[in-house]
mmCIF file of C-alpha atoms in Angstrom:
data_model
loop_
_atom_site.group_PDB
_atom_site.id
_atom_site.type_symbol
_atom_site.label_atom_id
_atom_site.label_comp_id
_atom_site.label_asym_id
_atom_site.label_seq_id
_atom_site.Cartn_x
_atom_site.Cartn_y
_atom_site.Cartn_z
ATOM 1 C CA UNK A 1 -40.832 -49.960 29.157
ATOM 2 C CA UNK A 2 -43.293 -52.813 29.617
ATOM 3 C CA UNK A 3 -40.360 -55.209 30.060
ATOM 4 C CA UNK A 4 -38.839 -53.018 32.775
ATOM 5 C CA UNK A 5 -42.160 -52.801 34.603
ATOM 6 C CA UNK A 6 -42.609 -56.576 34.332
ATOM 7 C CA UNK A 7 -39.136 -57.224 35.779
ATOM 8 C CA UNK A 8 -39.807 -54.767 38.599
ATOM 9 C CA UNK A 9 -43.073 -56.532 39.375
ATOM 10 C CA UNK A 10 -41.358 -59.947 39.263
ATOM 11 C CA UNK A 11 -38.579 -58.878 41.638
ATOM 12 C CA UNK A 12 -41.096 -57.525 44.089
ATOM 13 C CA UNK A 13 -43.051 -60.790 43.941
ATOM 14 C CA UNK A 14 -39.895 -62.772 44.731
ATOM 15 C CA UNK A 15 -39.143 -60.435 47.619
ATOM 16 C CA UNK A 16 -42.676 -60.914 48.902
ATOM 17 C CA UNK A 17 -42.416 -64.705 48.767
ATOM 18 C CA UNK A 18 -39.073 -64.883 50.568
ATOM 19 C CA UNK A 19 -38.761 -61.583 52.470
ATOM 20 C CA UNK A 20 -37.584 -63.056 55.761
ATOM 21 C CA UNK A 21 -34.648 -65.265 54.808
ATOM 22 C CA UNK A 22 -31.303 -63.787 55.853
ATOM 23 C CA UNK A 23 -29.383 -63.708 52.583
ATOM 24 C CA UNK A 24 -26.103 -62.990 54.387
ATOM 25 C CA UNK A 25 -26.340 -66.228 56.401
ATOM 26 C CA UNK A 26 -24.628 -69.276 54.904
ATOM 27 C CA UNK A 27 -26.817 -72.194 53.782
ATOM 28 C CA UNK A 28 -25.872 -75.531 55.337
ATOM 29 C CA UNK A 29 -26.703 -79.179 54.928
ATOM 30 C CA UNK A 30 -28.486 -80.871 57.818
ATOM 31 C CA UNK A 31 -25.367 -82.912 58.597
ATOM 32 C CA UNK A 32 -22.780 -80.116 58.555
ATOM 33 C CA UNK A 33 -22.815 -79.203 62.241
ATOM 34 C CA UNK A 34 -19.951 -76.708 62.059
ATOM 35 C CA UNK A 35 -21.688 -74.848 59.249
ATOM 36 C CA UNK A 36 -24.976 -74.879 61.183
ATOM 37 C CA UNK A 37 -23.245 -73.407 64.215
ATOM 38 C CA UNK A 38 -21.677 -70.650 62.103
ATOM 39 C CA UNK A 39 -24.995 -69.828 60.454
ATOM 40 C CA UNK A 40 -26.926 -69.723 63.722
ATOM 41 C CA UNK A 41 -24.245 -67.421 65.114
ATOM 42 C CA UNK A 42 -24.403 -65.076 62.132
ATOM 43 C CA UNK A 43 -28.194 -64.933 62.439
ATOM 44 C CA UNK A 44 -28.107 -63.772 66.082
ATOM 45 C CA UNK A 45 -27.646 -60.009 65.473
ATOM 46 C CA UNK A 46 -30.149 -60.100 62.596
ATOM 47 C CA UNK A 47 -32.802 -62.070 64.457
ATOM 48 C CA UNK A 48 -32.517 -60.058 67.674
ATOM 49 C CA UNK A 49 -33.474 -56.932 65.720
ATOM 50 C CA UNK A 50 -36.952 -58.449 65.314
ATOM 51 C CA UNK A 51 -39.212 -58.882 62.276
ATOM 52 C CA UNK A 52 -42.356 -56.797 62.895
ATOM 53 C CA UNK A 53 -44.105 -58.118 59.776
ATOM 54 C CA UNK A 54 -44.151 -61.586 61.363
ATOM 55 C CA UNK A 55 -44.985 -60.398 64.842
ATOM 56 C CA UNK A 56 -41.431 -61.209 65.988
ATOM 57 C CA UNK A 57 -40.534 -58.729 68.677
ATOM 58 C CA UNK A 58 -37.158 -57.103 69.048
ATOM 59 C CA UNK A 59 -35.020 -59.302 71.289
ATOM 60 C CA UNK A 60 -32.033 -57.033 71.710
ATOM 61 C CA UNK A 61 -34.205 -55.709 74.551
ATOM 62 C CA UNK A 62 -36.928 -58.321 74.980
ATOM 63 C CA UNK A 63 -40.225 -57.182 76.502
ATOM 64 C CA UNK A 64 -40.988 -59.723 79.226
ATOM 65 C CA UNK A 65 -44.652 -60.672 79.429
ATOM 66 C CA UNK A 66 -46.318 -59.731 82.727
ATOM 67 C CA UNK A 67 -46.623 -62.928 84.712
ATOM 68 C CA UNK A 68 -46.734 -64.409 88.213
ATOM 69 C CA UNK A 69 -44.119 -67.095 88.797
ATOM 70 C CA UNK A 70 -44.418 -69.844 91.414
ATOM 71 C CA UNK A 71 -40.899 -70.128 92.813
ATOM 72 C CA UNK A 72 -41.193 -72.768 95.495
ATOM 73 C CA UNK A 73 -42.775 -70.964 98.430
ATOM 74 C CA UNK A 74 -42.578 -67.571 96.707
ATOM 75 C CA UNK A 75 -45.122 -65.924 94.380
ATOM 76 C CA UNK A 76 -43.235 -63.384 92.257
ATOM 77 C CA UNK A 77 -45.040 -61.156 89.754
ATOM 78 C CA UNK A 78 -42.982 -59.306 87.140
ATOM 79 C CA UNK A 79 -44.402 -56.297 85.302
ATOM 80 C CA UNK A 80 -43.040 -53.899 82.681
ATOM 81 C CA UNK A 81 -39.801 -55.886 82.561
ATOM 82 C CA UNK A 82 -37.093 -55.806 79.902
ATOM 83 C CA UNK A 83 -34.412 -58.431 79.237
ATOM 84 C CA UNK A 84 -31.195 -57.120 77.703
ATOM 85 C CA UNK A 85 -28.203 -59.016 76.413
ATOM 86 C CA UNK A 86 -29.525 -61.708 74.061
ATOM 87 C CA UNK A 87 -27.284 -60.245 71.359
ATOM 88 C CA UNK A 88 -24.321 -61.633 73.344
ATOM 89 C CA UNK A 89 -25.527 -65.197 72.655
ATOM 90 C CA UNK A 90 -22.771 -67.557 71.507
ATOM 91 C CA UNK A 91 -23.692 -70.914 69.972
ATOM 92 C CA UNK A 92 -21.564 -73.841 71.122
ATOM 93 C CA UNK A 93 -23.326 -76.650 69.258
ATOM 94 C CA UNK A 94 -26.082 -77.070 66.650
ATOM 95 C CA UNK A 95 -27.172 -80.370 65.129
ATOM 96 C CA UNK A 96 -30.243 -81.842 63.422
ATOM 97 C CA UNK A 97 -31.385 -85.454 63.572
ATOM 98 C CA UNK A 98 -33.637 -85.900 60.540
ATOM 99 C CA UNK A 99 -34.631 -89.438 61.572
ATOM 100 C CA UNK A 100 -35.865 -88.455 65.030
ATOM 101 C CA UNK A 101 -36.848 -84.984 63.805
ATOM 102 C CA UNK A 102 -34.934 -83.257 66.577
ATOM 103 C CA UNK A 103 -32.993 -80.000 66.654
ATOM 104 C CA UNK A 104 -30.248 -79.845 69.296
ATOM 105 C CA UNK A 105 -28.706 -76.544 70.356
ATOM 106 C CA UNK A 106 -26.437 -75.486 73.169
ATOM 107 C CA UNK A 107 -25.365 -71.902 73.662
ATOM 108 C CA UNK A 108 -24.408 -69.408 76.312
ATOM 109 C CA UNK A 109 -25.361 -65.803 76.904
ATOM 110 C CA UNK A 110 -22.248 -63.954 77.929
ATOM 111 C CA UNK A 111 -24.041 -61.257 79.879
ATOM 112 C CA UNK A 112 -27.662 -60.305 80.359
ATOM 113 C CA UNK A 113 -29.831 -58.324 82.745
ATOM 114 C CA UNK A 114 -33.489 -57.843 83.534
ATOM 115 C CA UNK A 115 -35.094 -54.715 84.906
ATOM 116 C CA UNK A 116 -38.716 -54.091 85.785
ATOM 117 C CA UNK A 117 -41.294 -53.980 88.561
ATOM 118 C CA UNK A 118 -42.134 -56.762 90.953
ATOM 119 C CA UNK A 119 -44.581 -57.887 93.582
ATOM 120 C CA UNK A 120 -43.480 -60.731 95.820
ATOM 121 C CA UNK A 121 -44.740 -62.598 98.847
ATOM 122 C CA UNK A 122 -43.561 -65.876 100.344
ATOM 123 C CA UNK A 123 -40.244 -67.454 101.285
ATOM 124 C CA UNK A 124 -36.866 -67.983 99.663
ATOM 125 C CA UNK A 125 -35.211 -70.900 101.417
ATOM 126 C CA UNK A 126 -35.653 -70.054 105.103
ATOM 127 C CA UNK A 127 -36.047 -66.311 104.612
ATOM 128 C CA UNK A 128 -39.379 -64.497 104.149
ATOM 129 C CA UNK A 129 -39.771 -62.078 101.268
ATOM 130 C CA UNK A 130 -42.464 -59.468 100.904
ATOM 131 C CA UNK A 131 -42.546 -56.267 98.897
ATOM 132 C CA UNK A 132 -43.319 -54.422 95.680
ATOM 133 C CA UNK A 133 -41.032 -52.086 93.810
ATOM 134 C CA UNK A 134 -38.194 -52.189 91.288
ATOM 135 C CA UNK A 135 -36.240 -55.346 90.489
ATOM 136 C CA UNK A 136 -32.879 -55.662 88.786
ATOM 137 C CA UNK A 137 -31.231 -58.991 87.921
ATOM 138 C CA UNK A 138 -27.788 -59.371 86.369
ATOM 139 C CA UNK A 139 -26.176 -62.573 85.076
ATOM 140 C CA UNK A 140 -22.883 -63.619 83.490
ATOM 141 C CA UNK A 141 -22.402 -66.717 81.329
ATOM 142 C CA UNK A 142 -25.836 -68.329 81.309
ATOM 143 C CA UNK A 143 -25.463 -71.726 79.602
ATOM 144 C CA UNK A 144 -28.524 -73.307 77.990
ATOM 145 C CA UNK A 145 -29.220 -76.556 76.192
ATOM 146 C CA UNK A 146 -32.459 -76.570 74.183
ATOM 147 C CA UNK A 147 -33.665 -79.698 72.353
ATOM 148 C CA UNK A 148 -36.661 -79.252 70.054
ATOM 149 C CA UNK A 149 -38.901 -81.641 68.167
ATOM 150 C CA UNK A 150 -40.067 -80.575 64.722
ATOM 151 C CA UNK A 151 -42.341 -81.608 61.865
ATOM 152 C CA UNK A 152 -42.098 -80.981 58.136
ATOM 153 C CA UNK A 153 -45.080 -79.155 56.635
ATOM 154 C CA UNK A 154 -45.826 -78.834 52.936
ATOM 155 C CA UNK A 155 -47.586 -75.690 51.738
ATOM 156 C CA UNK A 156 -47.868 -74.623 48.113
ATOM 157 C CA UNK A 157 -45.335 -77.303 47.107
ATOM 158 C CA UNK A 158 -42.736 -75.975 49.541
ATOM 159 C CA UNK A 159 -41.539 -77.617 52.739
ATOM 160 C CA UNK A 160 -41.161 -75.868 56.076
ATOM 161 C CA UNK A 161 -39.394 -77.095 59.220
ATOM 162 C CA UNK A 162 -41.719 -76.265 62.112
ATOM 163 C CA UNK A 163 -40.551 -76.723 65.742
ATOM 164 C CA UNK A 164 -43.314 -78.151 67.925
ATOM 165 C CA UNK A 165 -41.994 -78.627 71.459
ATOM 166 C CA UNK A 166 -38.791 -78.236 73.427
ATOM 167 C CA UNK A 167 -36.975 -79.208 76.596
ATOM 168 C CA UNK A 168 -34.217 -77.143 78.135
ATOM 169 C CA UNK A 169 -31.582 -77.130 80.849
ATOM 170 C CA UNK A 170 -29.661 -74.129 82.090
ATOM 171 C CA UNK A 171 -26.924 -73.059 84.467
ATOM 172 C CA UNK A 172 -25.718 -69.627 85.561
ATOM 173 C CA UNK A 173 -22.006 -70.312 85.560
ATOM 174 C CA UNK A 174 -20.081 -67.180 86.450
ATOM 175 C CA UNK A 175 -22.142 -64.646 88.349
ATOM 176 C CA UNK A 176 -25.603 -63.463 89.362
ATOM 177 C CA UNK A 177 -26.701 -60.358 91.231
ATOM 178 C CA UNK A 178 -30.138 -59.567 92.658
ATOM 179 C CA UNK A 179 -31.524 -56.221 93.755
ATOM 180 C CA UNK A 180 -35.084 -55.311 94.770
ATOM 181 C CA UNK A 181 -36.326 -52.046 96.227
ATOM 182 C CA UNK A 182 -39.005 -51.577 98.882
ATOM 183 C CA UNK A 183 -38.701 -54.975 100.487
ATOM 184 C CA UNK A 184 -40.711 -55.197 103.711
ATOM 185 C CA UNK A 185 -42.134 -51.703 103.152
ATOM 186 C CA UNK A 186 -38.655 -50.239 103.088
ATOM 187 C CA UNK A 187 -37.370 -51.938 106.250
ATOM 188 C CA UNK A 188 -33.650 -51.522 105.589
ATOM 189 C CA UNK A 189 -32.454 -54.154 108.050
ATOM 190 C CA UNK A 190 -34.709 -56.928 106.719
ATOM 191 C CA UNK A 191 -34.120 -55.863 103.114
ATOM 192 C CA UNK A 192 -30.339 -55.975 103.486
ATOM 193 C CA UNK A 193 -30.525 -59.404 105.128
ATOM 194 C CA UNK A 194 -32.555 -60.879 102.269
ATOM 195 C CA UNK A 195 -30.472 -59.283 99.502
ATOM 196 C CA UNK A 196 -27.230 -60.324 101.173
ATOM 197 C CA UNK A 197 -28.488 -63.897 101.364
ATOM 198 C CA UNK A 198 -29.551 -63.889 97.699
ATOM 199 C CA UNK A 199 -26.250 -62.519 96.458
ATOM 200 C CA UNK A 200 -24.023 -64.645 98.677
ATOM 201 C CA UNK A 201 -25.901 -67.751 97.533
ATOM 202 C CA UNK A 202 -26.472 -66.684 93.926
ATOM 203 C CA UNK A 203 -25.586 -70.062 92.442
ATOM 204 C CA UNK A 204 -28.100 -72.052 94.532
ATOM 205 C CA UNK A 205 -30.756 -69.327 94.227
ATOM 206 C CA UNK A 206 -30.363 -69.199 90.438
ATOM 207 C CA UNK A 207 -30.594 -72.977 90.181
ATOM 208 C CA UNK A 208 -33.622 -73.396 92.427
ATOM 209 C CA UNK A 209 -35.692 -70.339 91.565
ATOM 210 C CA UNK A 210 -34.494 -69.246 88.137
ATOM 211 C CA UNK A 211 -35.976 -71.964 85.929
ATOM 212 C CA UNK A 212 -39.594 -70.681 85.768
ATOM 213 C CA UNK A 213 -38.372 -67.195 84.840
ATOM 214 C CA UNK A 214 -35.882 -68.466 82.245
ATOM 215 C CA UNK A 215 -38.531 -70.829 80.871
ATOM 216 C CA UNK A 216 -40.831 -67.868 80.280
ATOM 217 C CA UNK A 217 -38.219 -66.063 78.205
ATOM 218 C CA UNK A 218 -37.198 -69.279 76.430
ATOM 219 C CA UNK A 219 -40.846 -69.747 75.407
ATOM 220 C CA UNK A 220 -40.977 -66.222 73.958
ATOM 221 C CA UNK A 221 -37.813 -66.851 71.931
ATOM 222 C CA UNK A 222 -39.052 -70.294 70.821
ATOM 223 C CA UNK A 223 -42.357 -68.809 69.614
ATOM 224 C CA UNK A 224 -40.448 -66.211 67.580
ATOM 225 C CA UNK A 225 -38.318 -68.927 65.963
ATOM 226 C CA UNK A 226 -41.486 -70.843 65.042
ATOM 227 C CA UNK A 227 -42.898 -67.725 63.381
ATOM 228 C CA UNK A 228 -39.698 -67.248 61.406
ATOM 229 C CA UNK A 229 -39.384 -70.855 60.224
ATOM 230 C CA UNK A 230 -43.094 -70.996 59.373
ATOM 231 C CA UNK A 231 -42.404 -68.288 56.781
ATOM 232 C CA UNK A 232 -39.068 -69.582 55.469
ATOM 233 C CA UNK A 233 -39.004 -72.626 53.153
ATOM 234 C CA UNK A 234 -36.245 -75.092 53.964
ATOM 235 C CA UNK A 235 -34.809 -74.706 50.462
ATOM 236 C CA UNK A 236 -34.039 -71.088 51.321
ATOM 237 C CA UNK A 237 -32.255 -71.998 54.565
ATOM 238 C CA UNK A 238 -30.630 -75.403 54.041
ATOM 239 C CA UNK A 239 -28.652 -77.182 51.337
ATOM 240 C CA UNK A 240 -30.737 -80.241 50.524
#
């Protein structure tokens, strides 16, 4: 009986030490880029479920932090917003440069949307925009390239790969749609003119005004990855 209790205690200790490593995800060497891409892909549905114990929020419907974005001549505040679709992420490339301590990833989100409340005042291109109400954004095939620096930390004789900073580029490749209610205090003529302009010029609008918004969500995702890797020794993730 004492032996059984000891084994039960030992198993629970092991689970406590490594409770956040996805056992179903294949371990890879740093140099096996195809394996890394497969593993990152397999981790997507698991990671987007969130890990509350680490403060990692659910990303299958990501809560967007309330924030005012400076979009050229437009001040746009988003509140109570939700981003859906990160579970449709497809990794195209993953590689690690251990000499430069860089992690390179490129991926695309097949379809995603954001819904929430907005307050906006200023100009988009040559058109004025003013209003507060509901906002709905829809995108198809958002391609991102995110390059991160990292450091190796040693804690309790175990090493951890900790991302420190990142740079990113993005492009909305296939489609974007914008809708906002109560523009110009409900003036239908002005509202239709602005929305028509946004949707007819979705590619240029996404390129010029989308980066601050996408950067905000990229930062949230990056912070969650840091939390995960800070609690997962490299020996549990990689073949060394």
